[in-house]
Amino acid sequence: MTIDELLKQHNLRLTKPRQQVFDVLRQSAVPLTISDIAKKCKNVDRASVYRTLVTFDQLHIVSAVAIGWKSYYELAEPFIPHHHHLYCIHCQNAEPIQTPELEQLVGYLSRKHQFAVVKHHFELEGICKNCQQTKQYKK
Ligand SMILES: [Zn+2]
Ligand SMILES: [Zn+2]
Ligand SMILES: [Zn+2]
C-alpha cells in the first residue's frame, strides 16, 4: 500500500504538504515533534503541517507517540514495522525496539479481560548506554 493509494481510498489527493510531511517522516529514524516536522518541510506552513498530521492520524498513516509531555509523530503500520521506544532523557534519542514479549502480554491481557485492544503504548524513558558512559552519569 502506498500513501497515494491510501489517500485515494478516502477520496483525498496527495497534495504537496501531504507528500512533504510523509517524506520527512519516512526519512527519519526517530519520531518527530510537529516543530521538527515543520522545520524540515520547506514551503509548508506550520498550520498545514498540523492539519496534515490530523488527517494522517485519522487515516492511521501516522501514529502519535507520547514521551513525557510531548507528542511525537512517526509513520504507522503498514509503513513501518510495529515497535516501541527507549527514550533517552539526556540526548533525546528515541531508539526503536522490537518487543515480542510485550506483544504476547498484550494478547494475554486482551484474552483474560475479553477486551478488544485497538492500540497500546509502551515507551521507556531513561539514560541510554552512550550517555551512561559520559562523565555526568558515571558512578
Ligand atoms: Zn542518550
Ligand atoms: Zn518509532
Ligand atoms: Zn507493541
Tab-separated table of N, CA and C and ligand atoms in Angstrom:
chain	number	residue	atom	x	y	z
A	1	MET	N	0.851	-1.213	0.000
A	1	MET	CA	0.000	0.000	0.000
A	1	MET	C	0.878	1.252	0.000
A	2	THR	N	0.672	2.110	-0.988
A	2	THR	CA	1.413	3.371	-0.998
A	2	THR	C	0.537	4.460	-0.379
A	3	ILE	N	1.150	5.554	-0.027
A	3	ILE	CA	0.436	6.685	0.560
A	3	ILE	C	-0.603	7.203	-0.434
A	4	ASP	N	-0.237	7.188	-1.710
A	4	ASP	CA	-1.122	7.664	-2.776
A	4	ASP	C	-2.403	6.831	-2.832
A	5	GLU	N	-2.240	5.500	-2.818
A	5	GLU	CA	-3.385	4.584	-2.849
A	5	GLU	C	-4.263	4.769	-1.617
A	6	LEU	N	-3.607	4.888	-0.468
A	6	LEU	CA	-4.352	5.019	0.774
A	6	LEU	C	-5.208	6.290	0.775
A	7	LEU	N	-4.630	7.386	0.303
A	7	LEU	CA	-5.385	8.642	0.249
A	7	LEU	C	-6.543	8.536	-0.749
A	8	LYS	N	-6.282	7.893	-1.881
A	8	LYS	CA	-7.310	7.740	-2.922
A	8	LYS	C	-8.526	6.991	-2.381
A	9	GLN	N	-8.276	5.975	-1.556
A	9	GLN	CA	-9.368	5.216	-0.943
A	9	GLN	C	-10.293	6.128	-0.147
A	10	HIS	N	-9.756	7.231	0.346
A	10	HIS	CA	-10.552	8.161	1.141
A	10	HIS	C	-10.873	9.427	0.355
A	11	ASN	N	-10.752	9.302	-0.984
A	11	ASN	CA	-11.028	10.432	-1.876
A	11	ASN	C	-10.210	11.675	-1.540
A	12	LEU	N	-8.972	11.437	-1.154
A	12	LEU	CA	-8.078	12.561	-0.865
A	12	LEU	C	-6.919	12.541	-1.854
A	13	ARG	N	-6.421	13.737	-2.147
A	13	ARG	CA	-5.300	13.826	-3.067
A	13	ARG	C	-3.990	13.914	-2.299
A	14	LEU	N	-2.936	13.457	-2.960
A	14	LEU	CA	-1.608	13.593	-2.370
A	14	LEU	C	-1.105	14.994	-2.700
A	15	THR	N	-1.425	15.948	-1.841
A	15	THR	CA	-1.020	17.339	-2.062
A	15	THR	C	0.455	17.499	-1.707
A	16	LYS	N	1.021	18.635	-2.071
A	16	LYS	CA	2.422	18.920	-1.758
A	16	LYS	C	2.712	18.794	-0.252
A	17	PRO	N	1.915	19.453	0.612
A	17	PRO	CA	2.192	19.320	2.047
A	17	PRO	C	2.115	17.869	2.527
A	18	ARG	N	1.133	17.127	2.046
A	18	ARG	CA	0.998	15.719	2.456
A	18	ARG	C	2.223	14.919	2.017
A	19	GLN	N	2.644	15.134	0.765
A	19	GLN	CA	3.824	14.435	0.260
A	19	GLN	C	5.063	14.778	1.099
A	20	GLN	N	5.217	16.076	1.414
A	20	GLN	CA	6.406	16.504	2.162
A	20	GLN	C	6.426	15.949	3.577
A	21	VAL	N	5.288	16.029	4.255
A	21	VAL	CA	5.221	15.516	5.628
A	21	VAL	C	5.521	14.015	5.631
A	22	PHE	N	4.937	13.316	4.661
A	22	PHE	CA	5.164	11.874	4.573
A	22	PHE	C	6.645	11.575	4.335
A	23	ASP	N	7.273	12.298	3.411
A	23	ASP	CA	8.692	12.077	3.097
A	23	ASP	C	9.585	12.363	4.308
A	24	VAL	N	9.277	13.436	5.016
A	24	VAL	CA	10.074	13.783	6.192
A	24	VAL	C	9.995	12.665	7.232
A	25	LEU	N	8.794	12.145	7.448
A	25	LEU	CA	8.626	11.074	8.434
A	25	LEU	C	9.308	9.784	7.969
A	26	ARG	N	9.210	9.529	6.662
A	26	ARG	CA	9.807	8.300	6.140
A	26	ARG	C	11.330	8.335	6.254
A	27	GLN	N	11.897	9.540	6.106
A	27	GLN	CA	13.355	9.646	6.134
A	27	GLN	C	13.919	9.738	7.540
A	28	SER	N	13.043	9.833	8.534
A	28	SER	CA	13.525	9.980	9.899
A	28	SER	C	13.576	8.632	10.608
A	29	ALA	N	14.683	8.392	11.293
A	29	ALA	CA	14.825	7.132	12.024
A	29	ALA	C	14.152	7.218	13.395
A	30	VAL	N	13.825	8.420	13.823
A	30	VAL	CA	13.232	8.622	15.147
A	30	VAL	C	11.920	9.410	15.020
A	31	PRO	N	11.010	9.296	16.005
A	31	PRO	CA	9.767	10.071	15.964
A	31	PRO	C	10.065	11.574	16.072
A	32	LEU	N	9.251	12.396	15.422
A	32	LEU	CA	9.492	13.839	15.375
A	32	LEU	C	8.324	14.627	15.967
A	33	THR	N	8.623	15.777	16.560
A	33	THR	CA	7.560	16.666	17.029
A	33	THR	C	7.029	17.467	15.842
A	34	ILE	N	5.897	18.144	16.046
A	34	ILE	CA	5.338	18.971	14.975
A	34	ILE	C	6.352	20.034	14.547
A	35	SER	N	7.046	20.647	15.526
A	35	SER	CA	8.051	21.665	15.171
A	35	SER	C	9.166	21.080	14.333
A	36	ASP	N	9.642	19.881	14.718
A	36	ASP	CA	10.693	19.220	13.926
A	36	ASP	C	10.231	19.054	12.483
A	37	ILE	N	8.995	18.575	12.341
A	37	ILE	CA	8.465	18.292	11.003
A	37	ILE	C	8.317	19.593	10.222
A	38	ALA	N	7.763	20.618	10.880
A	38	ALA	CA	7.563	21.908	10.214
A	38	ALA	C	8.896	22.487	9.734
A	39	LYS	N	9.940	22.333	10.572
A	39	LYS	CA	11.255	22.851	10.196
A	39	LYS	C	11.798	22.169	8.953
A	40	LYS	N	11.515	20.864	8.831
A	40	LYS	CA	12.061	20.101	7.714
A	40	LYS	C	11.220	20.231	6.446
A	41	CYS	N	9.960	20.668	6.573
A	41	CYS	CA	9.097	20.824	5.405
A	41	CYS	C	9.261	22.225	4.862
A	42	LYS	N	9.964	22.335	3.755
A	42	LYS	CA	10.179	23.662	3.191
A	42	LYS	C	8.923	24.114	2.463
A	43	ASN	N	8.600	25.394	2.576
A	43	ASN	CA	7.446	25.988	1.904
A	43	ASN	C	6.100	25.442	2.393
A	44	VAL	N	6.076	24.783	3.539
A	44	VAL	CA	4.795	24.354	4.103
A	44	VAL	C	4.679	25.031	5.464
A	45	ASP	N	3.583	25.772	5.683
A	45	ASP	CA	3.476	26.458	6.971
A	45	ASP	C	3.047	25.478	8.059
A	46	ARG	N	3.264	25.918	9.295
A	46	ARG	CA	3.033	25.057	10.447
A	46	ARG	C	1.590	24.583	10.545
A	47	ALA	N	0.642	25.469	10.174
A	47	ALA	CA	-0.775	25.105	10.236
A	47	ALA	C	-1.087	23.964	9.261
A	48	SER	N	-0.471	24.009	8.084
A	48	SER	CA	-0.686	22.933	7.101
A	48	SER	C	-0.079	21.631	7.582
A	49	VAL	N	1.087	21.735	8.217
A	49	VAL	CA	1.723	20.539	8.772
A	49	VAL	C	0.796	19.933	9.829
A	50	TYR	N	0.253	20.786	10.667
A	50	TYR	CA	-0.641	20.324	11.723
A	50	TYR	C	-1.888	19.652	11.139
A	51	ARG	N	-2.521	20.321	10.154
A	51	ARG	CA	-3.727	19.750	9.519
A	51	ARG	C	-3.407	18.419	8.852
A	52	THR	N	-2.252	18.361	8.206
A	52	THR	CA	-1.843	17.126	7.536
A	52	THR	C	-1.691	15.993	8.553
A	53	LEU	N	-1.096	16.308	9.694
A	53	LEU	CA	-0.901	15.284	10.715
A	53	LEU	C	-2.236	14.796	11.281
A	54	VAL	N	-3.194	15.713	11.426
A	54	VAL	CA	-4.526	15.322	11.910
A	54	VAL	C	-5.160	14.342	10.919
A	55	THR	N	-5.075	14.691	9.624
A	55	THR	CA	-5.610	13.809	8.580
A	55	THR	C	-4.900	12.459	8.597
A	56	PHE	N	-3.575	12.497	8.663
A	56	PHE	CA	-2.781	11.259	8.669
A	56	PHE	C	-3.112	10.404	9.886
A	57	ASP	N	-3.350	11.051	10.993
A	57	ASP	CA	-3.683	10.318	12.215
A	57	ASP	C	-5.030	9.611	12.056
A	58	GLN	N	-6.012	10.317	11.484
A	58	GLN	CA	-7.339	9.735	11.278
A	58	GLN	C	-7.274	8.539	10.334
A	59	LEU	N	-6.378	8.604	9.355
A	59	LEU	CA	-6.266	7.528	8.370
A	59	LEU	C	-5.256	6.461	8.803
A	60	HIS	N	-4.709	6.610	10.005
A	60	HIS	CA	-3.702	5.677	10.539
A	60	HIS	C	-2.459	5.597	9.669
A	61	ILE	N	-2.090	6.737	9.090
A	61	ILE	CA	-0.847	6.803	8.326
A	61	ILE	C	0.297	7.119	9.289
A	62	VAL	N	-0.009	7.928	10.291
A	62	VAL	CA	0.977	8.202	11.338
A	62	VAL	C	0.431	7.718	12.683
A	63	SER	N	1.333	7.513	13.617
A	63	SER	CA	0.882	7.320	14.986
A	63	SER	C	1.603	8.324	15.868
A	64	ALA	N	0.898	8.786	16.883
A	64	ALA	CA	1.466	9.733	17.826
A	64	ALA	C	2.090	8.943	18.968
A	65	VAL	N	3.287	9.322	19.338
A	65	VAL	CA	3.984	8.681	20.446
A	65	VAL	C	4.104	9.725	21.554
A	66	ALA	N	3.544	9.439	22.713
A	66	ALA	CA	3.652	10.376	23.833
A	66	ALA	C	4.876	10.029	24.653
A	67	ILE	N	5.830	10.954	24.710
A	67	ILE	CA	7.021	10.755	25.530
A	67	ILE	C	7.114	11.962	26.453
A	68	GLY	N	7.083	11.734	27.753
A	68	GLY	CA	6.996	12.848	28.685
A	68	GLY	C	5.694	13.575	28.416
A	69	TRP	N	5.748	14.895	28.268
A	69	TRP	CA	4.526	15.667	27.989
A	69	TRP	C	4.465	16.084	26.534
A	70	LYS	N	5.355	15.548	25.720
A	70	LYS	CA	5.395	15.915	24.311
A	70	LYS	C	4.828	14.821	23.426
A	71	SER	N	4.266	15.231	22.293
A	71	SER	CA	3.795	14.278	21.297
A	71	SER	C	4.756	14.230	20.130
A	72	TYR	N	5.103	13.039	19.757
A	72	TYR	CA	5.975	12.828	18.610
A	72	TYR	C	5.183	12.051	17.574
A	73	TYR	N	5.558	12.235	16.316
A	73	TYR	CA	4.874	11.519	15.248
A	73	TYR	C	5.837	10.659	14.463
A	74	GLU	N	5.319	9.508	14.052
A	74	GLU	CA	6.093	8.659	13.149
A	74	GLU	C	5.102	7.914	12.275
A	75	LEU	N	5.600	7.282	11.209
A	75	LEU	CA	4.714	6.529	10.337
A	75	LEU	C	4.157	5.339	11.089
A	76	ALA	N	2.925	4.979	10.758
A	76	ALA	CA	2.282	3.847	11.414
A	76	ALA	C	2.472	2.597	10.567
A	77	GLU	N	2.059	1.448	11.091
A	77	GLU	CA	1.955	0.273	10.254
A	77	GLU	C	0.889	0.625	9.217
A	78	PRO	N	0.979	0.193	7.984
A	78	PRO	CA	1.926	-0.771	7.427
A	78	PRO	C	3.203	-0.136	6.864
A	79	PHE	N	3.438	1.132	7.146
A	79	PHE	CA	4.618	1.774	6.550
A	79	PHE	C	5.911	1.424	7.281
A	80	ILE	N	5.825	1.229	8.589
A	80	ILE	CA	6.991	0.740	9.325
A	80	ILE	C	6.528	-0.361	10.266
A	81	PRO	N	7.417	-1.302	10.592
A	81	PRO	CA	7.015	-2.406	11.473
A	81	PRO	C	6.660	-1.917	12.876
A	82	HIS	N	5.791	-2.673	13.533
A	82	HIS	CA	5.370	-2.354	14.894
A	82	HIS	C	6.573	-2.360	15.843
A	83	HIS	N	6.674	-1.339	16.678
A	83	HIS	CA	7.796	-1.263	17.604
A	83	HIS	C	7.490	-0.300	18.744
A	84	HIS	N	8.349	-0.272	19.716
A	84	HIS	CA	8.246	0.683	20.827
A	84	HIS	C	9.576	1.425	20.928
A	85	HIS	N	9.720	2.261	21.980
A	85	HIS	CA	10.924	3.095	22.040
A	85	HIS	C	11.604	3.085	23.386
A	86	LEU	N	12.921	3.250	23.331
A	86	LEU	CA	13.708	3.580	24.517
A	86	LEU	C	14.088	5.040	24.343
A	87	TYR	N	13.506	5.899	25.160
A	87	TYR	CA	13.752	7.329	25.001
A	87	TYR	C	14.780	7.801	26.019
A	88	CYS	N	15.885	8.382	25.509
A	88	CYS	CA	16.927	8.872	26.411
A	88	CYS	C	16.635	10.325	26.785
A	89	ILE	N	16.465	10.578	28.080
A	89	ILE	CA	16.119	11.931	28.530
A	89	ILE	C	17.333	12.853	28.459
A	90	HIS	N	18.516	12.293	28.215
A	90	HIS	CA	19.722	13.113	28.124
A	90	HIS	C	19.987	13.578	26.690
A	91	CYS	N	20.081	12.653	25.747
A	91	CYS	CA	20.361	13.033	24.354
A	91	CYS	C	19.085	13.084	23.504
A	92	GLN	N	17.957	12.748	24.101
A	92	GLN	CA	16.655	12.822	23.433
A	92	GLN	C	16.532	11.913	22.213
A	93	ASN	N	17.337	10.880	22.190
A	93	ASN	CA	17.211	9.919	21.107
A	93	ASN	C	16.142	8.885	21.484
A	94	ALA	N	15.297	8.532	20.519
A	94	ALA	CA	14.280	7.507	20.774
A	94	ALA	C	14.632	6.269	19.970
A	95	GLU	N	15.244	5.309	20.625
A	95	GLU	CA	15.674	4.111	19.916
A	95	GLU	C	14.506	3.151	19.746
A	96	PRO	N	14.232	2.733	18.488
A	96	PRO	CA	13.145	1.771	18.294
A	96	PRO	C	13.534	0.384	18.795
A	97	ILE	N	12.604	-0.303	19.446
A	97	ILE	CA	12.877	-1.669	19.895
A	97	ILE	C	11.708	-2.586	19.510
A	98	GLN	N	12.042	-3.822	19.200
A	98	GLN	CA	11.030	-4.864	18.955
A	98	GLN	C	10.829	-5.594	20.276
A	99	THR	N	9.560	-5.832	20.634
A	99	THR	CA	9.279	-6.409	21.953
A	99	THR	C	8.260	-7.546	21.865
A	100	PRO	N	8.695	-8.714	21.339
A	100	PRO	CA	7.735	-9.829	21.218
A	100	PRO	C	7.102	-10.219	22.556
A	101	GLU	N	7.862	-10.112	23.649
A	101	GLU	CA	7.327	-10.479	24.965
A	101	GLU	C	6.151	-9.574	25.326
A	102	LEU	N	6.312	-8.293	25.024
A	102	LEU	CA	5.262	-7.321	25.328
A	102	LEU	C	4.017	-7.580	24.475
A	103	GLU	N	4.224	-7.899	23.206
A	103	GLU	CA	3.080	-8.153	22.320
A	103	GLU	C	2.302	-9.361	22.819
A	104	GLN	N	3.046	-10.375	23.328
A	104	GLN	CA	2.387	-11.555	23.895
A	104	GLN	C	1.574	-11.181	25.122
A	105	LEU	N	2.130	-10.303	25.957
A	105	LEU	CA	1.438	-9.864	27.164
A	105	LEU	C	0.148	-9.118	26.804
A	106	VAL	N	0.222	-8.275	25.760
A	106	VAL	CA	-0.968	-7.548	25.322
A	106	VAL	C	-2.046	-8.545	24.877
A	107	GLY	N	-1.646	-9.569	24.129
A	107	GLY	CA	-2.566	-10.607	23.680
A	107	GLY	C	-3.181	-11.352	24.857
A	108	TYR	N	-2.352	-11.659	25.835
A	108	TYR	CA	-2.803	-12.371	27.025
A	108	TYR	C	-3.823	-11.527	27.804
A	109	LEU	N	-3.511	-10.253	28.015
A	109	LEU	CA	-4.415	-9.367	28.769
A	109	LEU	C	-5.733	-9.161	28.026
A	110	SER	N	-5.620	-9.090	26.697
A	110	SER	CA	-6.808	-8.933	25.873
A	110	SER	C	-7.748	-10.132	26.054
A	111	ARG	N	-7.176	-11.344	26.031
A	111	ARG	CA	-7.981	-12.551	26.216
A	111	ARG	C	-8.530	-12.629	27.631
A	112	LYS	N	-7.653	-12.371	28.601
A	112	LYS	CA	-8.030	-12.501	30.004
A	112	LYS	C	-9.206	-11.595	30.370
A	113	HIS	N	-9.200	-10.385	29.841
A	113	HIS	CA	-10.249	-9.416	30.200
A	113	HIS	C	-11.303	-9.283	29.108
A	114	GLN	N	-11.216	-10.133	28.083
A	114	GLN	CA	-12.121	-10.076	26.939
A	114	GLN	C	-12.271	-8.643	26.463
A	115	PHE	N	-11.112	-8.022	26.290
A	115	PHE	CA	-11.050	-6.625	25.895
A	115	PHE	C	-10.383	-6.549	24.525
A	116	ALA	N	-11.099	-5.994	23.545
A	116	ALA	CA	-10.541	-5.902	22.193
A	116	ALA	C	-9.588	-4.708	22.111
A	117	VAL	N	-8.320	-4.991	22.192
A	117	VAL	CA	-7.314	-3.930	22.186
A	117	VAL	C	-7.167	-3.357	20.778
A	118	VAL	N	-7.251	-2.055	20.654
A	118	VAL	CA	-7.099	-1.390	19.365
A	118	VAL	C	-5.686	-0.802	19.245
A	119	LYS	N	-5.164	-0.354	20.364
A	119	LYS	CA	-3.883	0.347	20.374
A	119	LYS	C	-3.225	0.116	21.710
A	120	HIS	N	-1.907	0.103	21.731
A	120	HIS	CA	-1.227	0.108	23.028
A	120	HIS	C	0.028	0.955	22.940
A	121	HIS	N	0.415	1.485	24.070
A	121	HIS	CA	1.576	2.379	24.115
A	121	HIS	C	2.559	1.837	25.123
A	122	PHE	N	3.814	1.886	24.789
A	122	PHE	CA	4.841	1.439	25.728
A	122	PHE	C	6.148	2.120	25.364
A	123	GLU	N	6.532	3.108	26.136
A	123	GLU	CA	7.773	3.829	25.872
A	123	GLU	C	8.547	3.876	27.182
A	124	LEU	N	9.803	3.518	27.123
A	124	LEU	CA	10.647	3.595	28.312
A	124	LEU	C	11.476	4.866	28.258
A	125	GLU	N	11.520	5.579	29.363
A	125	GLU	CA	12.360	6.777	29.448
A	125	GLU	C	13.524	6.486	30.386
A	126	GLY	N	14.697	6.950	30.008
A	126	GLY	CA	15.859	6.704	30.857
A	126	GLY	C	17.111	7.277	30.245
A	127	ILE	N	18.254	6.685	30.595
A	127	ILE	CA	19.545	7.149	30.094
A	127	ILE	C	20.119	6.049	29.218
A	128	CYS	N	20.430	6.378	27.973
A	128	CYS	CA	20.940	5.374	27.043
A	128	CYS	C	22.376	4.973	27.396
A	129	LYS	N	22.817	3.888	26.779
A	129	LYS	CA	24.138	3.340	27.033
A	129	LYS	C	25.243	4.366	26.803
A	130	ASN	N	25.154	5.091	25.659
A	130	ASN	CA	26.168	6.108	25.351
A	130	ASN	C	26.236	7.171	26.428
A	131	CYS	N	25.074	7.664	26.840
A	131	CYS	CA	25.047	8.747	27.820
A	131	CYS	C	25.502	8.262	29.194
A	132	GLN	N	25.274	7.002	29.499
A	132	GLN	CA	25.739	6.457	30.777
A	132	GLN	C	27.251	6.507	30.863
A	133	GLN	N	27.900	6.461	29.669
A	133	GLN	CA	29.361	6.463	29.644
A	133	GLN	C	29.945	7.874	29.715
A	134	THR	N	29.111	8.892	29.577
A	134	THR	CA	29.614	10.252	29.716
A	134	THR	C	29.808	10.545	31.201
A	135	LYS	N	30.650	11.513	31.478
A	135	LYS	CA	31.076	11.820	32.824
A	135	LYS	C	29.923	12.025	33.812
A	136	GLN	N	28.927	12.787	33.335
A	136	GLN	CA	27.825	13.193	34.195
A	136	GLN	C	27.126	11.999	34.872
A	137	TYR	N	27.067	10.874	34.133
A	137	TYR	CA	26.320	9.755	34.664
A	137	TYR	C	27.194	8.632	35.195
A	138	LYS	N	28.520	8.834	35.169
A	138	LYS	CA	29.416	7.800	35.662
A	138	LYS	C	29.286	7.641	37.163
A	139	LYS	N	29.272	6.370	37.576
A	139	LYS	CA	29.111	6.121	39.006
A	139	LYS	C	30.449	6.279	39.738
B	1	ZN	ZN	21.375	9.280	25.471
B	2	ZN	ZN	9.369	4.657	16.349
B	3	ZN	ZN	3.557	-3.302	20.850
